[in-house]
GROMACS .gro file of C-alpha atoms in nm:
model
  395
    1MET     CA    1  -5.036  -7.788   2.883
    2SER     CA    2  -4.931  -7.438   2.774
    3SER     CA    3  -4.954  -7.538   2.406
    4VAL     CA    4  -5.335  -7.565   2.429
    5TYR     CA    5  -5.373  -7.203   2.537
    6PRO     CA    6  -5.430  -6.925   2.283
    7ARG     CA    7  -5.173  -6.650   2.243
    8PRO     CA    8  -5.234  -6.370   2.496
    9ALA     CA    9  -5.473  -6.114   2.350
   10ILE     CA   10  -5.260  -5.830   2.488
   11PRO     CA   11  -4.881  -5.821   2.530
   12ILE     CA   12  -4.747  -6.000   2.835
   13THR     CA   13  -4.432  -5.782   2.836
   14SER     CA   14  -4.353  -5.438   2.696
   15VAL     CA   15  -4.328  -5.390   2.321
   16LEU     CA   16  -4.182  -5.127   2.089
   17GLY     CA   17  -4.413  -4.836   2.024
   18ALA     CA   18  -4.539  -4.520   2.188
   19HIS     CA   19  -4.681  -4.528   2.538
   20LYS     CA   20  -4.830  -4.265   2.768
   21SER     CA   21  -4.573  -4.002   2.863
   22PHE     CA   22  -4.506  -3.868   3.212
   23LYS     CA   23  -4.200  -3.668   3.108
   24GLY     CA   24  -4.141  -3.357   3.316
   25VAL     CA   25  -4.416  -3.436   3.568
   26TYR     CA   26  -4.257  -3.658   3.830
   27PRO     CA   27  -3.912  -3.671   3.991
   28PRO     CA   28  -3.658  -3.927   3.869
   29ILE     CA   29  -3.677  -4.282   4.004
   30ALA     CA   30  -3.354  -4.473   4.071
   31SER     CA   31  -3.275  -4.774   3.852
   32VAL     CA   32  -3.015  -5.048   3.839
   33LEU     CA   33  -2.857  -4.860   3.548
   34ASP     CA   34  -2.740  -4.606   3.807
   35VAL     CA   35  -2.510  -4.862   3.974
   36LYS     CA   36  -2.141  -4.776   3.924
   37TYR     CA   37  -1.988  -5.086   3.758
   38GLN     CA   38  -2.188  -5.269   3.490
   39CYS     CA   39  -2.178  -5.556   3.246
   40MET     CA   40  -2.462  -5.655   3.011
   41PRO     CA   41  -2.501  -6.030   2.948
   42LEU     CA   42  -2.800  -6.186   2.776
   43SER     CA   43  -3.033  -6.226   3.077
   44GLY     CA   44  -3.056  -6.221   3.453
   45ARG     CA   45  -2.958  -6.588   3.489
   46TYR     CA   46  -2.639  -6.529   3.290
   47ALA     CA   47  -2.568  -6.227   3.509
   48LEU     CA   48  -2.599  -6.454   3.813
   49ALA     CA   49  -2.369  -6.712   3.655
   50LEU     CA   50  -2.109  -6.441   3.585
   51ALA     CA   51  -2.139  -6.306   3.941
   52LEU     CA   52  -2.082  -6.652   4.091
   53GLU     CA   53  -1.790  -6.705   3.856
   54HIS     CA   54  -1.642  -6.366   3.950
   55ILE     CA   55  -1.672  -6.452   4.318
   56GLY     CA   56  -1.472  -6.768   4.249
   57LEU     CA   57  -1.736  -7.018   4.356
   58ARG     CA   58  -1.595  -7.370   4.379
   59PRO     CA   59  -1.763  -7.713   4.349
   60ASP     CA   60  -1.744  -7.773   4.725
   61ASP     CA   61  -1.910  -7.435   4.802
   62ALA     CA   62  -2.279  -7.367   4.867
   63VAL     CA   63  -2.514  -7.081   4.782
   64LEU     CA   64  -2.806  -6.982   5.005
   65LEU     CA   65  -3.112  -6.906   4.792
   66PRO     CA   66  -3.476  -6.824   4.864
   67ALA     CA   67  -3.712  -7.123   4.866
   68TYR     CA   68  -3.951  -6.921   4.648
   69HIS     CA   69  -3.768  -6.922   4.315
   70CYS     CA   70  -3.766  -7.029   3.954
   71GLU     CA   71  -3.526  -7.272   3.791
   72ALA     CA   72  -3.335  -6.984   3.632
   73MET     CA   73  -3.206  -6.892   3.980
   74ILE     CA   74  -3.083  -7.246   4.049
   75ALA     CA   75  -2.927  -7.334   3.713
   76PRO     CA   76  -2.622  -7.101   3.747
   77VAL     CA   77  -2.533  -7.256   4.085
   78LYS     CA   78  -2.556  -7.609   3.948
   79CYS     CA   79  -2.363  -7.505   3.637
   80LEU     CA   80  -2.064  -7.433   3.863
   81CYS     CA   81  -2.119  -7.765   4.044
   82ALA     CA   82  -2.190  -7.583   4.371
   83THR     CA   83  -2.472  -7.676   4.609
   84PRO     CA   84  -2.796  -7.477   4.636
   85VAL     CA   85  -2.933  -7.447   4.991
   86PHE     CA   86  -3.272  -7.286   5.052
   87TYR     CA   87  -3.402  -7.048   5.317
   88ALA     CA   88  -3.764  -6.962   5.398
   89ILE     CA   89  -3.947  -6.637   5.329
   90ASN     CA   90  -4.220  -6.460   5.525
   91PRO     CA   91  -4.574  -6.408   5.390
   92ASP     CA   92  -4.479  -6.054   5.282
   93THR     CA   93  -4.193  -6.215   5.077
   94SER     CA   94  -3.925  -6.074   5.308
   95ILE     CA   95  -3.628  -6.281   5.424
   96LYS     CA   96  -3.691  -6.512   5.719
   97LEU     CA   97  -3.371  -6.404   5.887
   98ASP     CA   98  -3.369  -6.667   6.165
   99ASP     CA   99  -3.382  -6.942   5.902
  100VAL     CA  100  -3.093  -6.782   5.713
  101LYS     CA  101  -2.886  -6.770   6.031
  102HIS     CA  102  -2.966  -7.133   6.105
  103LYS     CA  103  -2.847  -7.243   5.760
  104ILE     CA  104  -2.516  -7.059   5.747
  105THR     CA  105  -2.224  -7.305   5.744
  106PRO     CA  106  -1.858  -7.271   5.642
  107GLN     CA  107  -1.961  -7.394   5.294
  108ILE     CA  108  -2.199  -7.102   5.236
  109LYS     CA  109  -2.008  -6.846   5.028
  110VAL     CA  110  -2.298  -6.650   4.878
  111ILE     CA  111  -2.649  -6.543   4.981
  112VAL     CA  112  -2.897  -6.437   4.713
  113VAL     CA  113  -3.187  -6.212   4.813
  114THR     CA  114  -3.477  -6.144   4.575
  115HIS     CA  115  -3.686  -5.827   4.549
  116TYR     CA  116  -4.008  -6.005   4.456
  117PHE     CA  117  -4.243  -5.849   4.201
  118GLY     CA  118  -4.053  -5.517   4.219
  119PHE     CA  119  -4.103  -5.462   4.593
  120ILE     CA  120  -3.760  -5.382   4.733
  121GLN     CA  121  -3.665  -5.549   5.060
  122ASP     CA  122  -3.491  -5.386   5.353
  123LEU     CA  123  -3.144  -5.540   5.330
  124THR     CA  124  -2.994  -5.384   5.643
  125ALA     CA  125  -2.996  -5.700   5.856
  126ILE     CA  126  -2.888  -5.943   5.585
  127ARG     CA  127  -2.607  -5.705   5.480
  128ALA     CA  128  -2.477  -5.702   5.837
  129LEU     CA  129  -2.505  -6.081   5.859
  130CYS     CA  130  -2.307  -6.129   5.538
  131ASP     CA  131  -2.037  -5.889   5.658
  132GLN     CA  132  -2.018  -6.075   5.991
  133HIS     CA  133  -1.959  -6.412   5.823
  134GLY     CA  134  -1.755  -6.298   5.520
  135ILE     CA  135  -2.031  -6.403   5.279
  136LYS     CA  136  -2.097  -6.229   4.948
  137LEU     CA  137  -2.446  -6.080   4.907
  138ILE     CA  138  -2.608  -6.089   4.562
  139GLU     CA  139  -2.909  -5.864   4.519
  140ASP     CA  140  -3.151  -6.032   4.279
  141CYS     CA  141  -3.320  -5.743   4.098
  142ALA     CA  142  -3.468  -5.953   3.817
  143HIS     CA  143  -3.812  -5.831   3.935
  144ALA     CA  144  -3.693  -5.484   4.039
  145PHE     CA  145  -3.536  -5.266   3.773
  146PHE     CA  146  -3.633  -4.943   3.952
  147GLY     CA  147  -3.679  -4.797   4.296
  148ARG     CA  148  -3.559  -4.741   4.647
  149TYR     CA  149  -3.680  -4.837   4.993
  150LYS     CA  150  -3.572  -4.690   5.331
  151ASN     CA  151  -3.294  -4.494   5.156
  152GLN     CA  152  -3.158  -4.812   4.995
  153ARG     CA  153  -3.134  -4.770   4.619
  154VAL     CA  154  -3.201  -5.076   4.409
  155GLY     CA  155  -2.886  -5.273   4.326
  156LYS     CA  156  -2.651  -5.075   4.551
  157VAL     CA  157  -2.662  -5.271   4.878
  158GLY     CA  158  -2.540  -5.611   4.763
  159ASP     CA  159  -2.181  -5.685   4.671
  160TYR     CA  160  -2.329  -5.768   4.332
  161ALA     CA  161  -2.670  -5.714   4.177
  162ILE     CA  162  -2.828  -5.890   3.883
  163ALA     CA  163  -3.121  -5.763   3.679
  164SER     CA  164  -3.329  -5.843   3.371
  165THR     CA  165  -3.378  -5.560   3.123
  166MET     CA  166  -3.604  -5.775   2.907
  167LYS     CA  167  -3.861  -5.794   3.188
  168PHE     CA  168  -3.898  -5.416   3.188
  169LEU     CA  169  -3.802  -5.289   2.843
  170PRO     CA  170  -3.905  -5.391   2.488
  171VAL     CA  171  -3.599  -5.599   2.404
  172TYR     CA  172  -3.566  -5.961   2.300
  173GLU     CA  173  -3.278  -6.027   2.538
  174GLY     CA  174  -3.099  -5.840   2.811
  175GLY     CA  175  -2.954  -5.883   3.156
  176LEU     CA  176  -2.738  -5.675   3.385
  177LEU     CA  177  -2.458  -5.759   3.627
  178CYS     CA  178  -2.362  -5.461   3.837
  179SER     CA  179  -2.186  -5.360   4.158
  180GLU     CA  180  -2.145  -5.035   4.345
  181THR     CA  181  -1.820  -5.146   4.509
  182ILE     CA  182  -1.656  -5.416   4.294
  183ASN     CA  183  -1.492  -5.330   3.963
  184LEU     CA  184  -1.630  -5.556   3.688
  185THR     CA  185  -1.396  -5.459   3.405
  186ASP     CA  186  -1.243  -5.806   3.413
  187VAL     CA  187  -1.583  -5.967   3.340
  188LYS     CA  188  -1.567  -6.026   2.968
  189VAL     CA  189  -1.867  -6.082   2.741
  190THR     CA  190  -1.843  -6.094   2.364
  191VAL     CA  191  -2.085  -5.949   2.111
  192PRO     CA  192  -2.301  -6.227   1.961
  193GLY     CA  193  -2.281  -6.307   1.589
  194ILE     CA  194  -2.484  -6.162   1.305
  195SER     CA  195  -2.750  -6.436   1.322
  196PHE     CA  196  -2.837  -6.346   1.679
  197GLN     CA  197  -2.815  -5.973   1.608
  198LEU     CA  198  -3.077  -6.016   1.335
  199LYS     CA  199  -3.290  -6.243   1.550
  200SER     CA  200  -3.299  -5.985   1.830
  201LEU     CA  201  -3.403  -5.708   1.594
  202ILE     CA  202  -3.663  -5.911   1.406
  203ASN     CA  203  -3.822  -6.065   1.713
  204SER     CA  204  -3.865  -5.725   1.879
  205ILE     CA  205  -4.028  -5.579   1.569
  206GLU     CA  206  -4.247  -5.882   1.504
  207LYS     CA  207  -4.381  -5.875   1.859
  208SER     CA  208  -4.479  -5.509   1.823
  209ILE     CA  209  -4.644  -5.572   1.488
  210ALA     CA  210  -4.839  -5.867   1.629
  211TYR     CA  211  -4.994  -5.635   1.887
  212LYS     CA  212  -5.048  -5.351   1.636
  213ARG     CA  213  -4.813  -5.108   1.806
  214LEU     CA  214  -4.625  -4.961   1.509
  215GLY     CA  215  -4.911  -4.829   1.295
  216ILE     CA  216  -4.847  -4.783   0.922
  217VAL     CA  217  -4.476  -4.841   0.978
  218GLY     CA  218  -4.560  -5.178   1.124
  219LYS     CA  219  -4.769  -5.272   0.822
  220CYS     CA  220  -4.480  -5.191   0.589
  221LEU     CA  221  -4.235  -5.383   0.806
  222LYS     CA  222  -4.470  -5.682   0.817
  223VAL     CA  223  -4.439  -5.716   0.439
  224LEU     CA  224  -4.061  -5.697   0.458
  225LEU     CA  225  -4.046  -5.948   0.741
  226GLY     CA  226  -4.231  -6.195   0.524
  227LEU     CA  227  -3.887  -6.258   0.376
  228LYS     CA  228  -3.747  -6.366   0.713
  229ASN     CA  229  -3.771  -6.740   0.652
  230THR     CA  230  -3.582  -6.704   0.327
  231VAL     CA  231  -3.310  -6.508   0.507
  232TRP     CA  232  -3.275  -6.772   0.779
  233MET     CA  233  -3.259  -7.055   0.527
  234THR     CA  234  -2.987  -6.872   0.335
  235LEU     CA  235  -2.785  -6.812   0.652
  236LYS     CA  236  -2.811  -7.178   0.747
  237LYS     CA  237  -2.684  -7.285   0.408
  238LEU     CA  238  -2.392  -7.045   0.422
  239ARG     CA  239  -2.306  -7.139   0.780
  240PRO     CA  240  -2.339  -7.508   0.863
  241SER     CA  241  -2.489  -7.589   1.201
  242SER     CA  242  -2.241  -7.596   1.487
  243GLY     CA  243  -2.488  -7.749   1.729
  244VAL     CA  244  -2.520  -7.413   1.910
  245SER     CA  245  -2.869  -7.262   1.929
  246GLN     CA  246  -2.952  -6.935   1.752
  247GLY     CA  247  -3.028  -6.775   2.088
  248PRO     CA  248  -3.052  -6.840   2.462
  249SER     CA  249  -3.360  -7.019   2.593
  250SER     CA  250  -3.412  -6.732   2.839
  251SER     CA  251  -3.534  -6.507   2.557
  252ASP     CA  252  -3.794  -6.760   2.445
  253GLY     CA  253  -3.943  -6.835   2.785
  254GLY     CA  254  -3.715  -7.121   2.893
  255TYR     CA  255  -3.564  -7.152   3.241
  256GLY     CA  256  -3.245  -7.348   3.181
  257LEU     CA  257  -2.891  -7.223   3.136
  258ASP     CA  258  -2.722  -7.260   2.798
  259GLU     CA  259  -2.353  -7.268   2.888
  260ALA     CA  260  -2.251  -7.160   2.536
  261TRP     CA  261  -2.423  -6.824   2.596
  262VAL     CA  262  -2.293  -6.739   2.946
  263HIS     CA  263  -2.017  -6.510   2.816
  264LYS     CA  264  -2.219  -6.345   2.540
  265GLY     CA  265  -2.333  -5.984   2.561
  266ILE     CA  266  -2.653  -5.824   2.441
  267SER     CA  267  -2.715  -5.728   2.080
  268LEU     CA  268  -2.639  -5.380   1.946
  269PHE     CA  269  -3.011  -5.324   1.887
  270SER     CA  270  -3.103  -5.405   2.248
  271ARG     CA  271  -2.820  -5.187   2.375
  272LEU     CA  272  -2.955  -4.898   2.165
  273ILE     CA  273  -3.309  -4.943   2.299
  274ILE     CA  274  -3.187  -4.954   2.660
  275SER     CA  275  -2.975  -4.640   2.616
  276GLN     CA  276  -3.252  -4.437   2.452
  277TYR     CA  277  -3.560  -4.556   2.639
  278ALA     CA  278  -3.773  -4.319   2.850
  279LEU     CA  279  -3.711  -4.501   3.178
  280ASN     CA  280  -3.884  -4.255   3.409
  281ASP     CA  281  -4.197  -4.248   3.194
  282SER     CA  282  -4.205  -4.627   3.200
  283ALA     CA  283  -4.165  -4.643   3.577
  284TYR     CA  284  -4.455  -4.410   3.647
  285ARG     CA  285  -4.679  -4.573   3.388
  286ARG     CA  286  -4.619  -4.908   3.558
  287ARG     CA  287  -4.715  -4.756   3.891
  288GLU     CA  288  -5.031  -4.606   3.741
  289ILE     CA  289  -5.145  -4.934   3.587
  290TYR     CA  290  -5.061  -5.130   3.904
  291GLN     CA  291  -5.273  -4.893   4.114
  292LYS     CA  292  -5.562  -4.922   3.870
  293LEU     CA  293  -5.543  -5.302   3.888
  294HIS     CA  294  -5.517  -5.289   4.266
  295ALA     CA  295  -5.826  -5.069   4.302
  296ALA     CA  296  -6.028  -5.311   4.088
  297LEU     CA  297  -5.889  -5.652   4.187
  298ALA     CA  298  -5.806  -5.621   4.558
  299PRO     CA  299  -6.177  -5.619   4.665
  300LEU     CA  300  -6.269  -5.926   4.456
  301PRO     CA  301  -6.399  -6.239   4.630
  302ASN     CA  302  -6.197  -6.561   4.635
  303SER     CA  303  -5.869  -6.370   4.618
  304ARG     CA  304  -5.655  -6.108   4.792
  305ALA     CA  305  -5.379  -5.868   4.698
  306LEU     CA  306  -5.033  -5.990   4.795
  307PHE     CA  307  -4.932  -5.634   4.891
  308GLU     CA  308  -5.175  -5.397   5.059
  309SER     CA  309  -5.026  -5.081   4.908
  310LEU     CA  310  -4.766  -4.952   4.664
  311PRO     CA  311  -4.501  -4.750   4.850
  312ASP     CA  312  -4.349  -4.440   4.696
  313GLN     CA  313  -4.046  -4.508   4.475
  314ILE     CA  314  -4.147  -4.874   4.426
  315VAL     CA  315  -4.199  -4.976   4.062
  316PRO     CA  316  -4.373  -5.313   4.018
  317TRP     CA  317  -4.282  -5.580   3.769
  318VAL     CA  318  -4.632  -5.731   3.771
  319TYR     CA  319  -4.950  -5.726   3.979
  320PRO     CA  320  -4.944  -6.037   4.204
  321LEU     CA  321  -5.284  -6.163   4.322
  322TYR     CA  322  -5.338  -6.454   4.562
  323VAL     CA  323  -5.625  -6.666   4.427
  324ASP     CA  324  -5.805  -6.905   4.662
  325TYR     CA  325  -5.908  -7.158   4.397
  326PRO     CA  326  -5.635  -7.134   4.134
  327GLN     CA  327  -5.672  -7.444   3.919
  328GLN     CA  328  -5.994  -7.366   3.733
  329SER     CA  329  -5.946  -6.988   3.736
  330PHE     CA  330  -5.601  -7.016   3.581
  331ILE     CA  331  -5.730  -7.223   3.290
  332GLU     CA  332  -6.032  -6.999   3.232
  333LEU     CA  333  -5.825  -6.683   3.225
  334LYS     CA  334  -5.567  -6.838   2.994
  335MET     CA  335  -5.837  -6.948   2.752
  336GLN     CA  336  -5.972  -6.592   2.743
  337GLY     CA  337  -5.632  -6.467   2.630
  338ILE     CA  338  -5.541  -6.301   2.959
  339PRO     CA  339  -5.162  -6.277   2.996
  340ILE     CA  340  -5.111  -6.463   3.322
  341TRP     CA  341  -4.839  -6.678   3.473
  342ARG     CA  342  -4.709  -6.798   3.811
  343PHE     CA  343  -4.361  -6.724   3.943
  344GLY     CA  344  -4.206  -7.029   4.110
  345GLU     CA  345  -4.468  -7.262   3.964
  346PHE     CA  346  -4.204  -7.537   3.953
  347LEU     CA  347  -3.984  -7.530   4.263
  348ASP     CA  348  -3.669  -7.731   4.326
  349ALA     CA  349  -3.730  -8.087   4.444
  350GLN     CA  350  -3.584  -7.998   4.785
  351ILE     CA  351  -3.867  -7.757   4.864
  352ASN     CA  352  -4.145  -7.890   5.087
  353VAL     CA  353  -4.363  -7.748   5.365
  354GLN     CA  354  -4.087  -7.809   5.619
  355VAL     CA  355  -3.843  -7.597   5.419
  356CYS     CA  356  -4.094  -7.318   5.347
  357SER     CA  357  -4.472  -7.357   5.349
  358VAL     CA  358  -4.514  -7.001   5.216
  359SER     CA  359  -4.318  -7.085   4.900
  360ILE     CA  360  -4.526  -7.396   4.835
  361ASP     CA  361  -4.846  -7.198   4.886
  362TYR     CA  362  -4.744  -6.902   4.669
  363SER     CA  363  -4.617  -7.120   4.385
  364ARG     CA  364  -4.971  -7.251   4.343
  365HIS     CA  365  -5.190  -6.956   4.436
  366ILE     CA  366  -5.025  -6.633   4.317
  367PHE     CA  367  -5.128  -6.518   3.971
  368GLN     CA  368  -4.920  -6.251   3.797
  369PHE     CA  369  -5.088  -5.999   3.570
  370PRO     CA  370  -4.892  -5.751   3.357
  371CYS     CA  371  -4.874  -5.382   3.447
  372HIS     CA  372  -4.607  -5.281   3.195
  373GLN     CA  373  -4.592  -4.944   3.025
  374SER     CA  374  -4.698  -5.068   2.680
  375LEU     CA  375  -5.053  -5.155   2.788
  376THR     CA  376  -5.328  -4.918   2.677
  377ASP     CA  377  -5.606  -4.805   2.907
  378GLN     CA  378  -5.851  -5.007   2.698
  379GLU     CA  379  -5.643  -5.323   2.737
  380VAL     CA  380  -5.620  -5.274   3.112
  381ASP     CA  381  -5.998  -5.224   3.137
  382TRP     CA  382  -6.060  -5.540   2.934
  383MET     CA  383  -5.821  -5.740   3.150
  384ILE     CA  384  -5.987  -5.618   3.470
  385ALA     CA  385  -6.333  -5.706   3.340
  386CYS     CA  386  -6.227  -6.062   3.249
  387ILE     CA  387  -6.049  -6.122   3.580
  388ALA     CA  388  -6.338  -5.981   3.783
  389HIS     CA  389  -6.592  -6.194   3.599
  390THR     CA  390  -6.387  -6.513   3.640
  391LEU     CA  391  -6.294  -6.471   4.006
  392SER     CA  392  -6.641  -6.356   4.113
  393LYS     CA  393  -6.804  -6.682   4.012
  394GLU     CA  394  -6.948  -6.891   4.291
  395VAL     CA  395  -6.724  -7.183   4.385
   0.00000   0.00000   0.00000
């Protein structure tokens, strides 16, 4: 179905190029890059796979995961031949603690908790529960690169935390495995080969050029990148196919786990971008755009905001909106070029209303709209106008 939709008219994730600066205006916001021990695999799912491997998960073990999820959260568990078990969430996306307690068995070795859409959960109770039962806690920060809540800094409460730099920064690939208490120096990832290094660089530049973010430099680079196909063909001739893909599916929108890429690290180009990026500027720009979207979209008919407000020190990944009549609205917005998608659109086969009715409901009804730092004010205004027009139609 996705193949019939036009390319989004504005970037769905951040791209290389200047964005509005907040430097020197606001205090620093915590990020997962502040966590003590770090390792940088290719994406969040590979970070989760490495965490489970580091824990020593065995085939007869089980992992307790939220019922509201995407396949990328399940694939690492299945890759290690362990069993995924699912717990329910509350309507505010917090952990349904009684359900977690009910599902703890001797086989449960790990509990994964997700900070949905960038809104950090209070992990006090689940931390105590894990300590009581000798269970490892993995903080899933794939949606939450920044922030703190109730004096808990993102990524520092769990035994491990995993994150996705490519959801927040203009890089082709990038994940993070980190821990405040467990030394990760024995987690080894190798630098990918030259083909992937070039692919990472070229894809990042091409994406920025496509959305006219690099000005005259972009126009010059566009001419040079016209030679890309020739370069790839030459590389293929010099290096016969080994049956291994030129990159992980995670970077191209896939949800599976390519085992050949689990122990690969990020490219040198992505590492450079991450190290030099204006993180604080990005965090506050995301908050600004989110609040602008909230002011315009929360009052709309036939929908409601998932979160009533944006707490201080919370930095959103996207703007989640619950839409009463999603089927037609989703198609209409897609056809207009609005960048829109649904987290958890395809849940594991085990998930039904008995397991978690909230997850079933949200997988169908919550639309995600971008609020990343690379959006211009004009693009945000256009997006708001299209969404308002579509959702205000009489049903």
